[in-house]
Amino acid sequence: MAHTRIGDLLKNGTVGTLISLQGWVRTKREGKGVGFLEVNDGSCLASIQVVVDLESLGDALRQVATGAAVQVAGCLVTSQGKGQRVEVQAQTLTLVGPADAETYPLQKKRHSFEFLREIAHLRPRTNSFGAVFRVRNACAMAIHEFFQERGFLWVHTPLITTSDCEGAGERFQVTSLNLTQPGLPSTLDFAADFFGRPAYLTVSGQLEAEIMALAFTNVYTFGPTFRAENSNTSRHLAEFWMVEPEMAFCDLEGDADLAEAFLKHIFRAVLERCPEDMAFFQERISDRVLANAQTIIEQPFARITYTEAIAILEQSDRSFAFPVQWGMDLQSEHERFLAEVHFQRPVVVMDYPAGIKAFYMRLNDGDDPQRQTVRAMDILAPGIGEIVGGSQREERLEILEQRLESVGLHPADYWWYLDLRRFGSVPHAGFGLGFERLVQFMTGMGNIRDVIPFPRYPQNAEF
RNA sequence: UCCUCAGUAGCUCAGUGGUAGAGCGUCCGACUGUUAAUCGGAUGGUCGCUGGUUCGAGCCCAGCCUGGGGAGCCA
C-alpha cells in the first residue's frame, strides 16, 4: 500500500478508507485495553493519533517509545476523542527504527531553545523547529515566485571570489596550501596557491550580479554568503543566505518600490500557505506575529531620508546613548526608535552620508559638499533592525574611479567592474536581504541561530 | 571583541557557610477512549573547571571554560 503523508490524511483523508503512514512517535499513552501514539512526519504541525488495540498489537506497541520511527496501516476513522477530526485505527504497527526512551533527549515537554541548539540533529523533530523550517521553505519558494513572475533571472554568483565587496565585512580565506606545514604563514606564496592569488568565500554576490543585470536587465541571486566577523549576536551568522536583486534602468525609488512589494508578497504567501505554523508562532513565540504580518501586507512602508531621520531623532524626547548628529551611522537604538516607536512599521531610510557608505553607491547630485549623500536605502524592521540594505549604483565611470581612489582602493583591481561603466553603462540599483532575518521577522523567533537548521557562528560548526 | 547575567539530576529550576532538593522526564504499579492524562512508588548528582579562604564551600575570592541578553560590525 502506498504511504500517505500525515498532513494529507488530516486535511483530506476520507473516513473509512484503509491507509498507511510512516513517521516518528511524539508521545505514547498506554491504557488497559487501548494505546495511543501521536505520529508526526514533518508534513504539518499536527501529529496524527494512532489507536492501538492492546490485545492484538500490544507486543508491538511495547517496543515503541517516544522518538521511534514507525509504520502504521489501518483504517482512517472519525475520532471518538476530542482534539482531532480523524484518527487511525491501527491494523498493523511496525517498528522501523527504535529509540531508547531513557536516553532520547526530546521529552514530552517544552525545551529551551538553548538546549535544543545543542542537539541540532534532533531539534527538527520538535513542533517549533518543524514550523520554522516549513515557513523557511515557504519563504524561499515565495521569493523565487516573486522574481520569476516579474521576469527576473535567477543567477548563480560564485562562492569563491578574489574580489572584495568593500564594507561587507571580514572574509574567510580559501586555500589549497597545506597550512599545517611548519614555517607558515611567513613563507605563504599565493602564486603557488590554487588560484594563484588569495581567494575568499564571498561576502556578497552584488558585483557579479551587476554584471548579469547589465545583460539580462533584471536578475537576482539567492544563495549562501559568508562573513568571518567575530559577531556574537541574535542576528548574525558566519554562514547565511542572502537574496540580492539587481535591476538595470532602475533608480533608488524603483529599488525601494521593489523591496516593499517583495516583502509584502512573501508575507502574504506564507500566511496563506502556512496558517497553522503561523498561528503556532503567534501563540507560542510572539503574540505580535500575526499583527506584524498584517501591518507588512496592508500598510505602506514609511519612507524618509537620512536627514529627516536625524531630525526625527533630534526632536524626540528620548535620550540616546549615542548622541544624534548628522553624519553618524544610525545605531541600533536609533533604528529601533524609528521602526518600533515612531513609525511602528517598516521604515525605508534613503540618502545616507557618503562617508558611512560603500564606494559603489551613487553620489547624489547637487548636495552641499559638507553634506554629500549617496543613493543608499536601508529598510528597518521592528524587532529586527536592518533587514534590507540597498543602493543605486554609481554608473558614471569618472566618479566611480574617484570614489575608489578616495577610499584607498586600486581601480586596476576593479577593471571589470569599471568596464561595465565603459560599455553601455546604465543607471541600476539593487538590494540585499538577509534571508534568516526575514524568517526571524516572519516567525518572531528571537535568535537567528534558530531559523537555520545548522547555524555557523564563532566557535560553533558542530552539525 | 566589549558590557552584563547565568552554569546544581536527562530537562526546567530552588537552595547564600553546617546531612543535596522540587517539578517534569524515565521505569514499575493502579486507573482511564487517552491527548501537557491522572494517582502511587522507584530511579536519578564530578553542584562547569582549576586553584584559594575556612574547622567546614553548591554558597565566599581569583582565573579559566560554556551559555543567555545587550553593544559594536552587518544582512
Short mmCIF file of N, CA, C and O (backbone and C1' of nucleotides) in Angstrom, two decimals, chain A residues 29 31-32 36 49 80-82 84 87 102 107-109 112 114-115 117 227 230-233 236-237 331-332 386-387 437 447 449 460, chain B residues 1-2 10-13 23-28 30-38 43 65-75:
data_model
loop_
_atom_site.label_atom_id
_atom_site.label_comp_id
_atom_site.label_asym_id
_atom_site.label_seq_id
_atom_site.Cartn_x
_atom_site.Cartn_y
_atom_site.Cartn_z
N ARG A 29 0.65 6.96 24.84
CA ARG A 29 -0.15 6.83 26.04
C ARG A 29 -0.73 5.42 26.03
O ARG A 29 -1.33 4.99 25.05
N GLY A 31 -3.10 2.49 27.98
CA GLY A 31 -4.09 2.16 28.99
C GLY A 31 -4.22 0.66 29.14
O GLY A 31 -3.29 -0.08 28.81
N LYS A 32 -5.35 0.24 29.61
CA LYS A 32 -5.53 -1.19 29.85
C LYS A 32 -5.84 -1.93 28.55
O LYS A 32 -5.21 -2.93 28.23
N PHE A 36 -2.37 4.81 22.62
CA PHE A 36 -2.42 5.89 21.63
C PHE A 36 -1.00 6.33 21.28
O PHE A 36 -0.17 6.52 22.17
N GLN A 49 -3.24 10.89 15.50
CA GLN A 49 -3.40 9.93 16.60
C GLN A 49 -3.64 8.54 16.03
O GLN A 49 -4.53 8.34 15.22
N GLN A 80 -13.13 9.37 18.22
CA GLN A 80 -14.07 9.36 19.34
C GLN A 80 -13.69 10.41 20.37
O GLN A 80 -14.52 10.86 21.14
N GLY A 81 -12.42 10.75 20.40
CA GLY A 81 -11.95 11.72 21.39
C GLY A 81 -11.99 13.13 20.84
O GLY A 81 -12.30 13.35 19.67
N LYS A 82 -11.69 14.07 21.72
CA LYS A 82 -11.65 15.46 21.28
C LYS A 82 -10.24 15.81 20.80
O LYS A 82 -9.28 15.17 21.17
N GLN A 84 -9.14 16.09 17.56
CA GLN A 84 -8.79 15.77 16.18
C GLN A 84 -10.02 15.28 15.44
O GLN A 84 -10.90 14.67 16.04
N GLU A 87 -8.62 9.87 13.13
CA GLU A 87 -7.50 9.14 13.72
C GLU A 87 -7.38 7.82 12.98
O GLU A 87 -8.22 7.48 12.16
N GLU A 102 14.89 6.13 27.55
CA GLU A 102 15.77 6.56 28.64
C GLU A 102 16.78 7.61 28.19
O GLU A 102 17.12 8.53 28.93
N GLN A 107 11.93 15.30 25.23
CA GLN A 107 10.89 14.83 26.13
C GLN A 107 9.55 15.44 25.75
O GLN A 107 9.48 16.37 24.97
N LYS A 108 8.52 14.87 26.38
CA LYS A 108 7.18 15.35 26.12
C LYS A 108 6.93 16.61 26.95
O LYS A 108 6.14 16.63 27.88
N LYS A 109 7.74 17.60 26.72
CA LYS A 109 7.62 18.84 27.47
C LYS A 109 8.32 19.93 26.68
O LYS A 109 8.98 19.67 25.69
N SER A 112 14.05 24.45 26.22
CA SER A 112 14.58 25.77 25.89
C SER A 112 15.28 25.71 24.53
O SER A 112 15.82 24.67 24.14
N GLU A 114 17.99 27.13 23.83
CA GLU A 114 19.43 26.95 24.09
C GLU A 114 19.78 25.47 24.16
O GLU A 114 20.79 25.03 23.60
N PHE A 115 18.95 24.71 24.85
CA PHE A 115 19.20 23.26 24.93
C PHE A 115 19.05 22.61 23.56
O PHE A 115 19.90 21.81 23.15
N ARG A 117 19.52 23.82 20.71
CA ARG A 117 20.64 24.18 19.84
C ARG A 117 21.80 23.20 20.00
O ARG A 117 22.56 22.97 19.08
N ARG A 227 30.61 35.45 6.33
CA ARG A 227 31.27 36.58 6.98
C ARG A 227 32.08 36.04 8.14
O ARG A 227 31.55 35.34 9.00
N ASN A 230 33.70 38.41 14.02
CA ASN A 230 33.54 37.80 15.34
C ASN A 230 32.29 38.38 15.99
O ASN A 230 32.36 39.06 17.01
N SER A 231 31.15 38.08 15.37
CA SER A 231 29.88 38.63 15.85
C SER A 231 29.15 37.60 16.69
O SER A 231 28.90 36.50 16.23
N ASN A 232 28.81 37.98 17.89
CA ASN A 232 28.04 37.09 18.77
C ASN A 232 26.74 37.78 19.14
O ASN A 232 26.62 38.36 20.20
N THR A 233 25.79 37.72 18.24
CA THR A 233 24.51 38.36 18.50
C THR A 233 23.38 37.46 18.01
O THR A 233 23.61 36.45 17.35
N HIS A 236 23.25 37.62 13.83
CA HIS A 236 24.39 37.42 12.93
C HIS A 236 24.77 35.95 12.83
O HIS A 236 24.75 35.23 13.82
N LEU A 237 25.14 35.54 11.62
CA LEU A 237 25.66 34.21 11.38
C LEU A 237 26.92 34.33 10.54
O LEU A 237 27.07 35.30 9.78
N GLN A 331 22.59 54.02 14.99
CA GLN A 331 22.87 52.93 15.92
C GLN A 331 21.60 52.10 16.10
O GLN A 331 20.50 52.53 15.76
N SER A 332 21.78 50.91 16.69
CA SER A 332 20.62 50.03 16.93
C SER A 332 19.50 50.76 17.64
O SER A 332 18.33 50.62 17.30
N GLU A 386 17.97 46.32 10.68
CA GLU A 386 18.17 46.36 9.23
C GLU A 386 17.89 45.00 8.61
O GLU A 386 18.57 44.02 8.87
N ILE A 387 16.88 44.95 7.76
CA ILE A 387 16.55 43.68 7.11
C ILE A 387 16.93 43.74 5.64
O ILE A 387 17.19 42.72 5.02
N ARG A 437 17.13 36.72 8.55
CA ARG A 437 16.47 37.82 9.26
C ARG A 437 15.01 37.92 8.83
O ARG A 437 14.13 38.25 9.62
N ASN A 447 16.19 34.40 18.11
CA ASN A 447 17.60 34.20 17.80
C ASN A 447 17.77 33.62 16.40
O ASN A 447 17.16 32.61 16.05
N ARG A 449 20.00 31.95 15.20
CA ARG A 449 20.55 30.60 15.19
C ARG A 449 19.45 29.55 15.19
O ARG A 449 19.71 28.37 14.98
N ASN A 460 31.49 27.60 16.67
CA ASN A 460 30.40 26.64 16.52
C ASN A 460 30.18 26.21 15.07
O ASN A 460 29.76 27.01 14.24
P U B 1 37.38 36.95 21.49
"O5'" U B 1 37.17 38.53 21.64
"C5'" U B 1 38.26 39.43 21.55
"C4'" U B 1 37.74 40.83 21.54
"C3'" U B 1 36.90 41.23 22.74
"O3'" U B 1 37.72 41.62 23.83
"C1'" U B 1 35.79 41.92 20.77
P C B 2 37.23 41.30 25.35
"O5'" C B 2 36.22 42.51 25.63
"C5'" C B 2 36.68 43.85 25.65
"C4'" C B 2 35.50 44.79 25.77
"C3'" C B 2 34.54 44.49 26.92
"O3'" C B 2 34.99 45.01 28.15
"C1'" C B 2 33.30 44.85 24.94
P G B 10 21.79 13.91 34.73
"O5'" G B 10 20.93 14.27 33.44
"C5'" G B 10 21.47 14.03 32.12
"C4'" G B 10 20.34 14.18 31.12
"C3'" G B 10 19.60 15.51 31.21
"O3'" G B 10 20.18 16.47 30.37
"C1'" G B 10 18.05 13.71 31.33
P C B 11 20.36 18.00 30.86
"O5'" C B 11 18.90 18.60 30.70
"C5'" C B 11 18.33 18.77 29.40
"C4'" C B 11 16.90 19.26 29.53
"C3'" C B 11 16.73 20.52 30.37
"O3'" C B 11 16.93 21.69 29.61
"C1'" C B 11 15.19 18.87 31.09
P U B 12 17.45 23.02 30.34
"O5'" U B 12 16.23 23.43 31.27
"C5'" U B 12 15.04 23.96 30.70
"C4'" U B 12 14.08 24.36 31.80
"C3'" U B 12 14.69 25.23 32.89
"O3'" U B 12 14.76 26.59 32.51
"C1'" U B 12 13.41 23.49 33.88
P C B 13 15.75 27.59 33.27
"O5'" C B 13 15.13 27.64 34.73
"C5'" C B 13 15.93 27.77 35.88
"C4'" C B 13 15.11 27.36 37.07
"C3'" C B 13 15.75 27.58 38.44
"O3'" C B 13 15.57 28.91 38.88
"C1'" C B 13 14.86 25.41 38.35
P G B 23 8.06 16.65 43.55
"O5'" G B 23 7.79 17.42 42.17
"C5'" G B 23 6.76 18.39 42.08
"C4'" G B 23 6.83 19.08 40.74
"C3'" G B 23 6.82 18.15 39.52
"O3'" G B 23 5.52 17.74 39.16
"C1'" G B 23 8.56 19.73 39.29
P C B 24 5.29 16.27 38.59
"O5'" C B 24 6.00 16.33 37.14
"C5'" C B 24 5.44 17.11 36.10
"C4'" C B 24 6.43 17.28 34.97
"C3'" C B 24 6.91 16.00 34.30
"O3'" C B 24 5.97 15.48 33.37
"C1'" C B 24 8.76 17.38 34.72
P G B 25 5.87 13.91 33.13
"O5'" G B 25 7.31 13.52 32.54
"C5'" G B 25 7.67 13.90 31.22
"C4'" G B 25 9.09 13.49 30.93
"C3'" G B 25 9.35 11.99 30.96
"O3'" G B 25 9.01 11.39 29.72
"C1'" G B 25 11.04 13.12 32.17
P U B 26 8.34 9.94 29.69
"O5'" U B 26 9.50 9.01 30.28
"C5'" U B 26 10.68 8.77 29.52
"C4'" U B 26 11.64 7.94 30.32
"C3'" U B 26 11.03 6.68 30.93
"O3'" U B 26 11.01 5.61 30.00
"C1'" U B 26 12.27 7.84 32.58
P C B 27 9.79 4.59 30.01
"O5'" C B 27 10.08 3.70 31.29
"C5'" C B 27 11.22 2.84 31.33
"C4'" C B 27 11.34 2.23 32.69
"C3'" C B 27 10.07 1.56 33.22
"O3'" C B 27 9.88 0.26 32.71
"C1'" C B 27 10.99 2.92 34.91
P C B 28 8.40 -0.29 32.54
"O5'" C B 28 7.95 -0.57 34.04
"C5'" C B 28 8.57 -1.61 34.80
"C4'" C B 28 8.01 -1.63 36.20
"C3'" C B 28 6.49 -1.68 36.29
"O3'" C B 28 5.96 -2.98 36.07
"C1'" C B 28 7.31 -0.07 37.81
P A B 30 -1.06 -3.21 37.61
"O5'" A B 30 -1.92 -2.02 38.24
"C5'" A B 30 -2.51 -2.17 39.53
"C4'" A B 30 -3.24 -0.92 39.92
"C3'" A B 30 -4.35 -0.48 38.97
"O3'" A B 30 -5.56 -1.19 39.19
"C1'" A B 30 -3.01 1.38 39.54
P C B 31 -6.48 -1.54 37.98
"O5'" C B 31 -7.07 -0.15 37.51
"C5'" C B 31 -7.91 0.61 38.39
"C4'" C B 31 -8.11 2.01 37.84
"C3'" C B 31 -8.58 2.08 36.39
"O3'" C B 31 -9.98 1.86 36.27
"C1'" C B 31 -6.80 3.57 36.69
P U B 32 -10.52 1.22 34.90
"O5'" U B 32 -10.43 2.42 33.88
"C5'" U B 32 -11.24 3.59 34.07
"C4'" U B 32 -10.76 4.70 33.17
"C3'" U B 32 -10.67 4.37 31.68
"O3'" U B 32 -11.91 4.35 31.01
"C1'" U B 32 -8.73 5.51 32.33
P G B 33 -11.94 3.66 29.57
"O5'" G B 33 -11.29 4.85 28.75
"C5'" G B 33 -10.97 4.65 27.37
"C4'" G B 33 -10.52 5.98 26.84
"C3'" G B 33 -11.61 7.05 26.81
"O3'" G B 33 -10.98 8.34 26.76
"C1'" G B 33 -11.00 6.49 24.61
P U B 34 -11.05 9.34 28.04
"O5'" U B 34 -9.54 9.81 28.18
"C5'" U B 34 -8.61 9.06 28.94
"C4'" U B 34 -7.27 9.09 28.29
"C3'" U B 34 -6.78 10.48 27.88
"O3'" U B 34 -6.21 11.18 28.97
"C1'" U B 34 -6.41 8.96 26.12
P U B 35 -6.37 12.79 29.03
"O5'" U B 35 -5.60 13.32 27.73
"C5'" U B 35 -4.18 13.33 27.69
"C4'" U B 35 -3.72 13.74 26.32
"C3'" U B 35 -4.13 15.14 25.90
"O3'" U B 35 -3.24 16.10 26.45
"C1'" U B 35 -4.48 13.62 24.12
P A B 36 -3.52 17.66 26.37
"O5'" A B 36 -2.11 18.38 26.61
"C5'" A B 36 -0.97 17.99 25.85
"C4'" A B 36 0.18 17.64 26.76
"C3'" A B 36 -0.17 16.67 27.89
"O3'" A B 36 0.94 15.86 28.19
"C1'" A B 36 0.58 18.70 28.80
P A B 37 0.75 14.28 27.98
"O5'" A B 37 -0.64 13.99 28.73
"C5'" A B 37 -0.63 13.65 30.09
"C4'" A B 37 -2.03 13.79 30.62
"C3'" A B 37 -2.15 13.61 32.12
"O3'" A B 37 -1.82 14.79 32.82
"C1'" A B 37 -3.83 12.36 31.02
P U B 38 -1.00 14.69 34.25
"O5'" U B 38 -2.03 13.94 35.19
"C5'" U B 38 -3.26 14.55 35.58
"C4'" U B 38 -4.07 13.59 36.41
"C3'" U B 38 -3.34 12.97 37.58
"O3'" U B 38 -3.33 13.82 38.71
"C1'" U B 38 -4.46 11.28 36.38
P U B 43 15.12 4.78 44.80
"O5'" U B 43 15.56 5.02 43.28
"C5'" U B 43 16.03 3.93 42.49
"C4'" U B 43 16.20 4.37 41.05
"C3'" U B 43 17.20 5.51 40.85
"O3'" U B 43 18.53 5.03 40.81
"C1'" U B 43 15.22 5.92 39.60
P C B 65 38.80 31.35 28.48
"O5'" C B 65 37.82 30.09 28.56
"C5'" C B 65 38.28 28.79 28.22
"C4'" C B 65 37.20 27.77 28.48
"C3'" C B 65 35.85 28.08 27.86
"O3'" C B 65 35.78 27.71 26.50
"C1'" C B 65 35.54 27.45 30.11
P U B 66 34.82 28.53 25.48
"O5'" U B 66 33.36 28.10 25.93
"C5'" U B 66 32.94 26.75 25.78
"C4'" U B 66 31.59 26.56 26.43
"C3'" U B 66 30.51 27.54 26.00
"O3'" U B 66 29.92 27.21 24.75
"C1'" U B 66 30.49 27.35 28.34
P G B 67 29.30 28.39 23.83
"O5'" G B 67 27.97 28.79 24.61
"C5'" G B 67 26.84 27.93 24.58
"C4'" G B 67 25.79 28.42 25.53
"C3'" G B 67 25.21 29.79 25.26
"O3'" G B 67 24.28 29.80 24.19
"C1'" G B 67 25.65 29.59 27.55
P G B 68 24.01 31.16 23.37
"O5'" G B 68 23.11 32.01 24.37
"C5'" G B 68 21.82 31.55 24.72
"C4'" G B 68 21.21 32.46 25.74
"C3'" G B 68 21.08 33.92 25.33
"O3'" G B 68 19.97 34.15 24.49
"C1'" G B 68 21.92 33.79 27.52
P G B 69 20.04 35.24 23.33
"O5'" G B 69 20.00 36.60 24.16
"C5'" G B 69 18.82 36.98 24.86
"C4'" G B 69 19.08 38.22 25.67
"C3'" G B 69 19.67 39.39 24.90
"O3'" G B 69 18.70 40.11 24.17
"C1'" G B 69 20.87 39.09 26.90
P G B 70 19.09 40.81 22.79
"O5'" G B 70 20.04 42.00 23.28
"C5'" G B 70 19.49 43.11 23.97
"C4'" G B 70 20.58 44.01 24.46
"C3'" G B 70 21.50 44.60 23.40
"O3'" G B 70 20.92 45.68 22.69
"C1'" G B 70 22.80 43.84 25.19
P A B 71 21.34 45.92 21.17
"O5'" A B 71 22.85 46.42 21.30
"C5'" A B 71 23.14 47.66 21.92
"C4'" A B 71 24.63 47.90 21.96
"C3'" A B 71 25.34 47.88 20.63
"O3'" A B 71 25.19 49.10 19.91
"C1'" A B 71 26.58 46.63 22.21
P G B 72 25.18 49.06 18.31
"O5'" G B 72 26.71 48.80 17.97
"C5'" G B 72 27.70 49.77 18.29
"C4'" G B 72 29.07 49.20 18.01
"C3'" G B 72 29.28 48.72 16.57
"O3'" G B 72 29.70 49.78 15.73
"C1'" G B 72 29.97 47.03 18.09
P C B 73 28.98 49.95 14.32
"O5'" C B 73 29.50 48.72 13.48
"C5'" C B 73 30.86 48.62 13.09
"C4'" C B 73 31.13 47.26 12.52
"C3'" C B 73 30.22 46.85 11.37
"O3'" C B 73 30.67 47.37 10.13
"C1'" C B 73 30.38 45.09 12.94
P C B 74 29.62 48.11 9.16
"O5'" C B 74 28.51 47.01 8.88
"C5'" C B 74 28.47 46.36 7.64
"C4'" C B 74 27.84 45.01 7.79
"C3'" C B 74 26.47 44.86 7.16
"O3'" C B 74 26.57 44.55 5.79
"C1'" C B 74 26.44 43.99 9.37
P A B 75 25.34 44.92 4.78
"O5'" A B 75 24.29 43.74 4.95
"C5'" A B 75 23.40 43.45 3.89
"C4'" A B 75 22.23 42.65 4.36
"C3'" A B 75 21.43 43.31 5.48
"O3'" A B 75 20.07 43.02 5.34
"C1'" A B 75 22.27 41.22 6.22
#
